[in-house]
PDB file of C-alpha atoms in Angstrom:
ATOM      1  CA  GLY A   6    -101.029  51.936  29.581  1.00 81.00           C
ATOM      2  CA  GLU A   7    -101.638  50.303  26.247  1.00 86.00           C
ATOM      3  CA  ASN A   8    -104.334  51.733  23.965  1.00 91.00           C
ATOM      4  CA  VAL A   9    -105.608  49.837  20.932  1.00 95.00           C
ATOM      5  CA  GLU A  10    -107.633  51.560  18.226  1.00 96.00           C
ATOM      6  CA  GLN A  11    -109.443  49.687  15.484  1.00 97.00           C
ATOM      7  CA  HIS A  12    -110.887  50.861  12.168  1.00 97.00           C
ATOM      8  CA  PRO A  13    -113.374  50.723  10.653  1.00 97.00           C
ATOM      9  CA  SER A  14    -116.054  50.069  13.251  1.00 96.00           C
ATOM     10  CA  THR A  15    -118.308  48.592  10.575  1.00 97.00           C
ATOM     11  CA  LEU A  16    -117.446  47.180   7.179  1.00 98.00           C
ATOM     12  CA  SER A  17    -119.680  45.821   4.433  1.00 98.00           C
ATOM     13  CA  VAL A  18    -118.246  43.986   1.450  1.00 98.00           C
ATOM     14  CA  GLN A  19    -119.653  41.963  -1.398  1.00 98.00           C
ATOM     15  CA  GLU A  20    -119.105  38.223  -1.291  1.00 98.00           C
ATOM     16  CA  GLY A  21    -115.811  37.402  -2.961  1.00 97.00           C
ATOM     17  CA  ASP A  22    -114.243  40.788  -2.258  1.00 98.00           C
ATOM     18  CA  SER A  23    -111.433  41.390   0.226  1.00 98.00           C
ATOM     19  CA  ALA A  24    -111.782  42.965   3.649  1.00 98.00           C
ATOM     20  CA  VAL A  25    -109.103  44.796   5.602  1.00 98.00           C
ATOM     21  CA  ILE A  26    -109.289  45.818   9.249  1.00 98.00           C
ATOM     22  CA  LYS A  27    -106.560  47.955  10.811  1.00 98.00           C
ATOM     23  CA  CYS A  28    -105.434  48.339  14.392  1.00 98.00           C
ATOM     24  CA  THR A  29    -102.933  50.664  16.002  1.00 98.00           C
ATOM     25  CA  TYR A  30    -101.335  50.257  19.398  1.00 97.00           C
ATOM     26  CA  SER A  31     -99.493  52.671  21.625  1.00 95.00           C
ATOM     27  CA  ASP A  32     -97.049  50.595  23.670  1.00 93.00           C
ATOM     28  CA  SER A  33     -93.898  49.738  21.747  1.00 93.00           C
ATOM     29  CA  ALA A  34     -93.257  46.907  24.235  1.00 92.00           C
ATOM     30  CA  SER A  35     -96.271  44.955  22.963  1.00 93.00           C
ATOM     31  CA  ASN A  36     -95.097  41.801  21.244  1.00 91.00           C
ATOM     32  CA  TYR A  37     -98.112  39.592  20.597  1.00 91.00           C
ATOM     33  CA  PHE A  38    -101.083  40.517  18.414  1.00 94.00           C
ATOM     34  CA  PRO A  39    -104.041  38.142  18.077  1.00 94.00           C
ATOM     35  CA  TRP A  40    -107.275  38.519  16.161  1.00 97.00           C
ATOM     36  CA  TYR A  41    -110.518  37.084  17.492  1.00 97.00           C
ATOM     37  CA  LYS A  42    -113.779  36.481  15.653  1.00 97.00           C
ATOM     38  CA  GLN A  43    -117.079  36.638  17.491  1.00 96.00           C
ATOM     39  CA  GLU A  44    -120.181  35.446  15.722  1.00 95.00           C
ATOM     40  CA  LEU A  45    -123.547  36.664  16.934  1.00 91.00           C
ATOM     41  CA  GLY A  46    -124.373  35.180  20.310  1.00 89.00           C
ATOM     42  CA  LYS A  47    -121.176  33.148  20.474  1.00 92.00           C
ATOM     43  CA  ARG A  48    -117.883  33.387  22.320  1.00 94.00           C
ATOM     44  CA  PRO A  49    -114.793  34.982  20.732  1.00 95.00           C
ATOM     45  CA  GLN A  50    -112.442  32.567  18.988  1.00 95.00           C
ATOM     46  CA  LEU A  51    -108.858  33.076  17.862  1.00 94.00           C
ATOM     47  CA  ILE A  52    -108.474  33.112  14.089  1.00 96.00           C
ATOM     48  CA  ILE A  53    -104.864  34.190  13.670  1.00 95.00           C
ATOM     49  CA  ASP A  54    -102.066  35.739  15.678  1.00 93.00           C
ATOM     50  CA  ILE A  55     -98.651  37.235  15.054  1.00 93.00           C
ATOM     51  CA  ARG A  56     -95.614  37.828  17.217  1.00 90.00           C
ATOM     52  CA  SER A  57     -93.355  40.821  16.984  1.00 87.00           C
ATOM     53  CA  ASN A  58     -90.478  38.870  15.423  1.00 85.00           C
ATOM     54  CA  VAL A  59     -92.356  38.393  12.130  1.00 86.00           C
ATOM     55  CA  GLY A  60     -93.931  40.844   9.732  1.00 92.00           C
ATOM     56  CA  GLU A  61     -96.605  38.712   8.116  1.00 95.00           C
ATOM     57  CA  LYS A  62     -98.481  35.486   8.700  1.00 93.00           C
ATOM     58  CA  LYS A  63    -100.987  33.772   6.470  1.00 96.00           C
ATOM     59  CA  ASP A  64    -103.509  30.998   7.003  1.00 94.00           C
ATOM     60  CA  GLN A  65    -105.578  30.173   3.915  1.00 96.00           C
ATOM     61  CA  ARG A  66    -107.821  33.195   3.237  1.00 97.00           C
ATOM     62  CA  ILE A  67    -106.676  35.097   6.316  1.00 98.00           C
ATOM     63  CA  ALA A  68    -103.465  37.057   6.742  1.00 98.00           C
ATOM     64  CA  VAL A  69    -102.093  39.472   9.306  1.00 97.00           C
ATOM     65  CA  THR A  70     -99.368  42.040   8.732  1.00 97.00           C
ATOM     66  CA  LEU A  71     -97.436  43.877  11.414  1.00 96.00           C
ATOM     67  CA  ASN A  72     -95.520  47.141  11.150  1.00 96.00           C
ATOM     68  CA  LYS A  73     -93.643  47.554  14.427  1.00 94.00           C
ATOM     69  CA  THR A  74     -92.172  50.916  13.465  1.00 94.00           C
ATOM     70  CA  ALA A  75     -95.571  52.436  12.818  1.00 95.00           C
ATOM     71  CA  LYS A  76     -97.184  50.356  15.576  1.00 96.00           C
ATOM     72  CA  HIS A  77    -100.014  49.035  13.500  1.00 96.00           C
ATOM     73  CA  PHE A  78    -101.224  45.656  12.335  1.00 97.00           C
ATOM     74  CA  SER A  79    -103.914  44.622   9.910  1.00 98.00           C
ATOM     75  CA  LEU A  80    -106.188  41.675   9.226  1.00 98.00           C
ATOM     76  CA  HIS A  81    -106.756  40.762   5.587  1.00 98.00           C
ATOM     77  CA  ILE A  82    -109.548  38.424   4.521  1.00 98.00           C
ATOM     78  CA  THR A  83    -109.635  37.452   0.850  1.00 98.00           C
ATOM     79  CA  GLU A  84    -112.493  35.882  -1.114  1.00 98.00           C
ATOM     80  CA  THR A  85    -114.951  36.748   1.636  1.00 98.00           C
ATOM     81  CA  GLN A  86    -117.878  34.450   2.284  1.00 97.00           C
ATOM     82  CA  PRO A  87    -121.157  35.047   4.152  1.00 96.00           C
ATOM     83  CA  GLU A  88    -119.863  32.961   7.070  1.00 96.00           C
ATOM     84  CA  ASP A  89    -117.102  35.547   7.558  1.00 98.00           C
ATOM     85  CA  SER A  90    -119.786  37.940   8.829  1.00 98.00           C
ATOM     86  CA  ALA A  91    -118.989  38.577  12.491  1.00 97.00           C
ATOM     87  CA  VAL A  92    -117.352  41.049  14.843  1.00 97.00           C
ATOM     88  CA  TYR A  93    -113.569  40.969  14.706  1.00 98.00           C
ATOM     89  CA  PHE A  94    -111.420  42.094  17.634  1.00 97.00           C
ATOM     90  CA  CYS A  95    -107.724  42.828  17.532  1.00 97.00           C
ATOM     91  CA  ALA A  96    -105.615  42.805  20.665  1.00 95.00           C
ATOM     92  CA  ALA A  97    -102.134  43.701  21.812  1.00 94.00           C
ATOM     93  CA  SER A  98    -100.189  42.080  24.598  1.00 89.00           C
ATOM     94  CA  LYS A  99     -96.853  42.514  26.324  1.00 84.00           C
ATOM     95  CA  ASP A 100     -94.855  39.631  27.702  1.00 73.00           C
ATOM     96  CA  TYR A 101     -96.326  37.261  25.142  1.00 63.00           C
ATOM     97  CA  GLY A 102     -99.813  36.808  26.442  1.00 64.00           C
ATOM     98  CA  GLN A 103    -100.097  38.937  29.509  1.00 71.00           C
ATOM     99  CA  ASN A 104    -101.793  42.309  29.813  1.00 73.00           C
ATOM    100  CA  PHE A 105    -104.159  41.911  26.882  1.00 84.00           C
ATOM    101  CA  VAL A 106    -105.855  45.038  25.568  1.00 90.00           C
ATOM    102  CA  PHE A 107    -108.582  44.535  22.990  1.00 93.00           C
ATOM    103  CA  GLY A 108    -109.673  46.949  20.294  1.00 94.00           C
ATOM    104  CA  PRO A 109    -113.338  48.023  20.182  1.00 94.00           C
ATOM    105  CA  GLY A 110    -114.192  45.631  17.350  1.00 96.00           C
ATOM    106  CA  THR A 111    -115.203  45.762  13.688  1.00 97.00           C
ATOM    107  CA  ARG A 112    -118.555  44.451  12.551  1.00 97.00           C
ATOM    108  CA  LEU A 113    -118.010  42.819   9.158  1.00 98.00           C
ATOM    109  CA  SER A 114    -120.979  42.076   6.928  1.00 98.00           C
ATOM    110  CA  VAL A 115    -120.454  40.032   3.788  1.00 98.00           C
ATOM    111  CA  LEU A 116    -123.307  40.633   1.403  1.00 95.00           C
ATOM    112  CA  PRO A 117    -124.340  37.762  -0.909  1.00 90.00           C
TER     113      PRO A 117
ATOM    114  CA  GLY B  24    -111.302  17.758  26.088  1.00 57.00           C
ATOM    115  CA  ALA B  25    -113.616  20.000  28.037  1.00 81.00           C
ATOM    116  CA  GLY B  26    -113.490  23.686  27.288  1.00 93.00           C
ATOM    117  CA  VAL B  27    -113.929  26.638  29.605  1.00 96.00           C
ATOM    118  CA  SER B  28    -117.237  26.522  31.431  1.00 97.00           C
ATOM    119  CA  GLN B  29    -119.081  29.271  33.262  1.00 98.00           C
ATOM    120  CA  SER B  30    -122.049  29.294  35.572  1.00 97.00           C
ATOM    121  CA  PRO B  31    -124.699  30.398  35.721  1.00 98.00           C
ATOM    122  CA  SER B  32    -125.385  31.055  32.062  1.00 97.00           C
ATOM    123  CA  ASN B  33    -127.946  33.689  32.975  1.00 97.00           C
ATOM    124  CA  LYS B  34    -128.428  35.621  36.182  1.00 98.00           C
ATOM    125  CA  VAL B  35    -131.136  38.133  36.952  1.00 98.00           C
ATOM    126  CA  THR B  36    -130.729  40.010  40.199  1.00 98.00           C
ATOM    127  CA  GLU B  37    -132.201  42.999  41.935  1.00 97.00           C
ATOM    128  CA  LYS B  38    -130.242  46.190  42.300  1.00 97.00           C
ATOM    129  CA  GLY B  39    -128.229  46.143  45.512  1.00 98.00           C
ATOM    130  CA  LYS B  40    -127.845  42.372  45.710  1.00 98.00           C
ATOM    131  CA  ASP B  41    -124.509  40.551  45.547  1.00 98.00           C
ATOM    132  CA  VAL B  42    -123.760  38.042  42.787  1.00 98.00           C
ATOM    133  CA  GLU B  43    -121.098  35.389  42.253  1.00 98.00           C
ATOM    134  CA  LEU B  44    -120.050  34.219  38.815  1.00 98.00           C
ATOM    135  CA  ARG B  45    -118.022  31.054  38.406  1.00 98.00           C
ATOM    136  CA  CYS B  46    -115.415  30.043  35.836  1.00 98.00           C
ATOM    137  CA  ASP B  47    -113.882  26.598  35.330  1.00 96.00           C
ATOM    138  CA  PRO B  48    -110.836  26.959  33.078  1.00 94.00           C
ATOM    139  CA  ILE B  49    -109.329  24.281  30.884  1.00 92.00           C
ATOM    140  CA  SER B  50    -107.357  21.857  33.030  1.00 89.00           C
ATOM    141  CA  GLY B  51    -103.678  22.783  33.155  1.00 86.00           C
ATOM    142  CA  HIS B  52    -104.148  26.345  31.944  1.00 89.00           C
ATOM    143  CA  THR B  53    -102.220  28.649  34.238  1.00 87.00           C
ATOM    144  CA  ALA B  54    -103.635  31.952  33.008  1.00 90.00           C
ATOM    145  CA  LEU B  55    -107.217  33.052  33.595  1.00 93.00           C
ATOM    146  CA  TYR B  56    -108.883  36.267  32.484  1.00 94.00           C
ATOM    147  CA  TRP B  57    -112.212  37.937  33.201  1.00 96.00           C
ATOM    148  CA  TYR B  58    -113.784  40.345  30.721  1.00 96.00           C
ATOM    149  CA  ARG B  59    -117.029  42.267  30.576  1.00 96.00           C
ATOM    150  CA  GLN B  60    -118.918  42.785  27.321  1.00 94.00           C
ATOM    151  CA  SER B  61    -121.857  45.142  27.182  1.00 91.00           C
ATOM    152  CA  LEU B  62    -124.381  44.724  24.378  1.00 84.00           C
ATOM    153  CA  GLY B  63    -122.721  45.414  21.040  1.00 80.00           C
ATOM    154  CA  GLN B  64    -119.518  46.555  22.687  1.00 84.00           C
ATOM    155  CA  GLY B  65    -115.953  45.320  22.939  1.00 87.00           C
ATOM    156  CA  LEU B  66    -114.168  43.249  25.542  1.00 92.00           C
ATOM    157  CA  GLU B  67    -113.400  45.177  28.700  1.00 92.00           C
ATOM    158  CA  PHE B  68    -110.560  43.606  30.687  1.00 91.00           C
ATOM    159  CA  LEU B  69    -111.359  43.135  34.375  1.00 94.00           C
ATOM    160  CA  ILE B  70    -108.754  40.920  36.041  1.00 94.00           C
ATOM    161  CA  TYR B  71    -105.983  38.450  35.167  1.00 92.00           C
ATOM    162  CA  PHE B  72    -104.552  35.539  37.153  1.00 92.00           C
ATOM    163  CA  GLN B  73    -101.284  33.815  36.252  1.00 88.00           C
ATOM    164  CA  GLY B  74    -100.179  30.849  38.324  1.00 85.00           C
ATOM    165  CA  ASN B  75     -99.341  31.819  41.880  1.00 83.00           C
ATOM    166  CA  SER B  76     -98.538  35.436  41.030  1.00 86.00           C
ATOM    167  CA  ALA B  77    -100.531  38.319  42.434  1.00 88.00           C
ATOM    168  CA  PRO B  78    -103.494  38.991  40.135  1.00 91.00           C
ATOM    169  CA  ASP B  79    -103.592  42.013  37.854  1.00 89.00           C
ATOM    170  CA  LYS B  80    -106.670  43.842  39.107  1.00 91.00           C
ATOM    171  CA  SER B  81    -106.120  46.986  37.067  1.00 88.00           C
ATOM    172  CA  GLY B  82    -109.327  46.566  35.069  1.00 90.00           C
ATOM    173  CA  LEU B  83    -111.785  46.224  37.933  1.00 94.00           C
ATOM    174  CA  PRO B  84    -114.173  49.200  37.583  1.00 94.00           C
ATOM    175  CA  SER B  85    -114.844  49.729  41.287  1.00 95.00           C
ATOM    176  CA  ASP B  86    -114.243  48.223  44.712  1.00 96.00           C
ATOM    177  CA  ARG B  87    -117.590  46.443  44.390  1.00 98.00           C
ATOM    178  CA  PHE B  88    -115.856  43.996  42.070  1.00 98.00           C
ATOM    179  CA  SER B  89    -113.508  41.301  43.330  1.00 97.00           C
ATOM    180  CA  ALA B  90    -112.277  37.941  42.118  1.00 97.00           C
ATOM    181  CA  GLU B  91    -110.389  34.994  43.467  1.00 95.00           C
ATOM    182  CA  ARG B  92    -108.891  31.873  42.046  1.00 94.00           C
ATOM    183  CA  THR B  93    -108.692  28.908  44.348  1.00 85.00           C
ATOM    184  CA  GLY B  94    -106.002  26.277  43.928  1.00 82.00           C
ATOM    185  CA  GLY B  95    -104.936  27.751  40.633  1.00 78.00           C
ATOM    186  CA  SER B  96    -108.088  26.486  38.944  1.00 90.00           C
ATOM    187  CA  VAL B  97    -111.675  27.642  39.497  1.00 95.00           C
ATOM    188  CA  SER B  98    -112.278  31.376  39.688  1.00 97.00           C
ATOM    189  CA  THR B  99    -115.148  33.347  41.143  1.00 98.00           C
ATOM    190  CA  LEU B 100    -116.001  36.928  40.225  1.00 98.00           C
ATOM    191  CA  THR B 101    -118.059  38.675  42.887  1.00 98.00           C
ATOM    192  CA  ILE B 102    -120.021  41.850  42.367  1.00 98.00           C
ATOM    193  CA  GLN B 103    -121.358  43.463  45.523  1.00 98.00           C
ATOM    194  CA  ARG B 104    -124.301  45.829  45.698  1.00 98.00           C
ATOM    195  CA  THR B 105    -125.058  45.395  42.001  1.00 98.00           C
ATOM    196  CA  GLN B 106    -126.057  48.407  39.921  1.00 97.00           C
ATOM    197  CA  GLN B 107    -127.964  48.508  36.637  1.00 96.00           C
ATOM    198  CA  GLU B 108    -124.802  49.517  34.788  1.00 95.00           C
ATOM    199  CA  ASP B 109    -123.297  46.165  35.811  1.00 97.00           C
ATOM    200  CA  SER B 110    -125.653  44.455  33.366  1.00 97.00           C
ATOM    201  CA  ALA B 111    -123.497  42.777  30.720  1.00 97.00           C
ATOM    202  CA  VAL B 112    -122.088  39.457  29.623  1.00 96.00           C
ATOM    203  CA  TYR B 113    -119.165  38.413  31.771  1.00 98.00           C
ATOM    204  CA  LEU B 114    -116.665  36.280  29.877  1.00 97.00           C
ATOM    205  CA  CYS B 115    -113.924  34.150  31.315  1.00 97.00           C
ATOM    206  CA  ALA B 116    -110.948  32.897  29.307  1.00 95.00           C
ATOM    207  CA  SER B 117    -107.952  30.703  30.017  1.00 93.00           C
ATOM    208  CA  SER B 118    -104.664  30.057  28.261  1.00 89.00           C
ATOM    209  CA  SER B 119    -101.656  27.818  28.735  1.00 84.00           C
ATOM    210  CA  MET B 120     -99.013  30.569  28.751  1.00 67.00           C
ATOM    211  CA  TRP B 121     -96.163  28.195  27.924  1.00 62.00           C
ATOM    212  CA  PHE B 122     -93.415  29.982  25.977  1.00 52.00           C
ATOM    213  CA  ASP B 123     -93.291  29.042  22.314  1.00 51.00           C
ATOM    214  CA  SER B 124     -96.731  27.536  22.440  1.00 63.00           C
ATOM    215  CA  SER B 125     -99.916  29.283  21.486  1.00 70.00           C
ATOM    216  CA  TYR B 126    -101.077  32.084  23.739  1.00 81.00           C
ATOM    217  CA  GLU B 127    -104.603  31.571  22.513  1.00 87.00           C
ATOM    218  CA  GLN B 128    -107.274  32.505  24.983  1.00 91.00           C
ATOM    219  CA  TYR B 129    -110.105  30.008  25.139  1.00 93.00           C
ATOM    220  CA  PHE B 130    -113.304  31.752  26.094  1.00 96.00           C
ATOM    221  CA  GLY B 131    -116.187  30.374  28.065  1.00 97.00           C
ATOM    222  CA  PRO B 132    -119.811  30.853  26.985  1.00 96.00           C
ATOM    223  CA  GLY B 133    -120.260  33.770  29.339  1.00 96.00           C
ATOM    224  CA  THR B 134    -122.706  34.686  32.069  1.00 97.00           C
ATOM    225  CA  ARG B 135    -125.388  37.164  31.079  1.00 97.00           C
ATOM    226  CA  LEU B 136    -126.057  39.346  34.118  1.00 98.00           C
ATOM    227  CA  THR B 137    -129.172  41.473  34.247  1.00 98.00           C
ATOM    228  CA  VAL B 138    -129.661  43.864  37.143  1.00 98.00           C
ATOM    229  CA  THR B 139    -133.243  45.031  37.538  1.00 96.00           C
TER     230      THR B 139
END
């Protein structure tokens, strides 16, 4: 079955710097890759997603890149702010939304 | 509109007892997922329902765990003979699953289960 790895497990950056989180997946049939943000004590929420027919997607300070050949995708956050501090989960899915497998998460701390 | 709701929000039970956790998905969402999240850990997939199809039970950790979804809406996750290692937050999520629309999963607030 699908296996999703995520690195780093923890990441600390200074406010205003960029943060990059990388995920790799094992199943070449996966075609949908969302990123979820979970603030302390709250439920996960989708922040951005990408489908296998595109290589990059951007939404304001957040971007995701996908390399299907290498089977990895990355989350890029620019101009980080303290409110970006949270745990970020990547996921991979086949059949556009079925069979979700989540990565173990990255705890991002943005230091003021 | 109303989001995904779960009940109870907290449940404390004695080891060996059975528990039922309830999830009310967003109206019209055909897909429903259950996950388990231990303290500081990731999201462990448990079970997935899609419309009238047979559920994907591949993530259920043992035969003590079962789930059903009645009428394509409300779902109940049942844990029999609870063990201390079952203590976790149980999250439910739903999505619309329409092609070309968002496949975003909308999560409920979770049920925190503590087995003493």
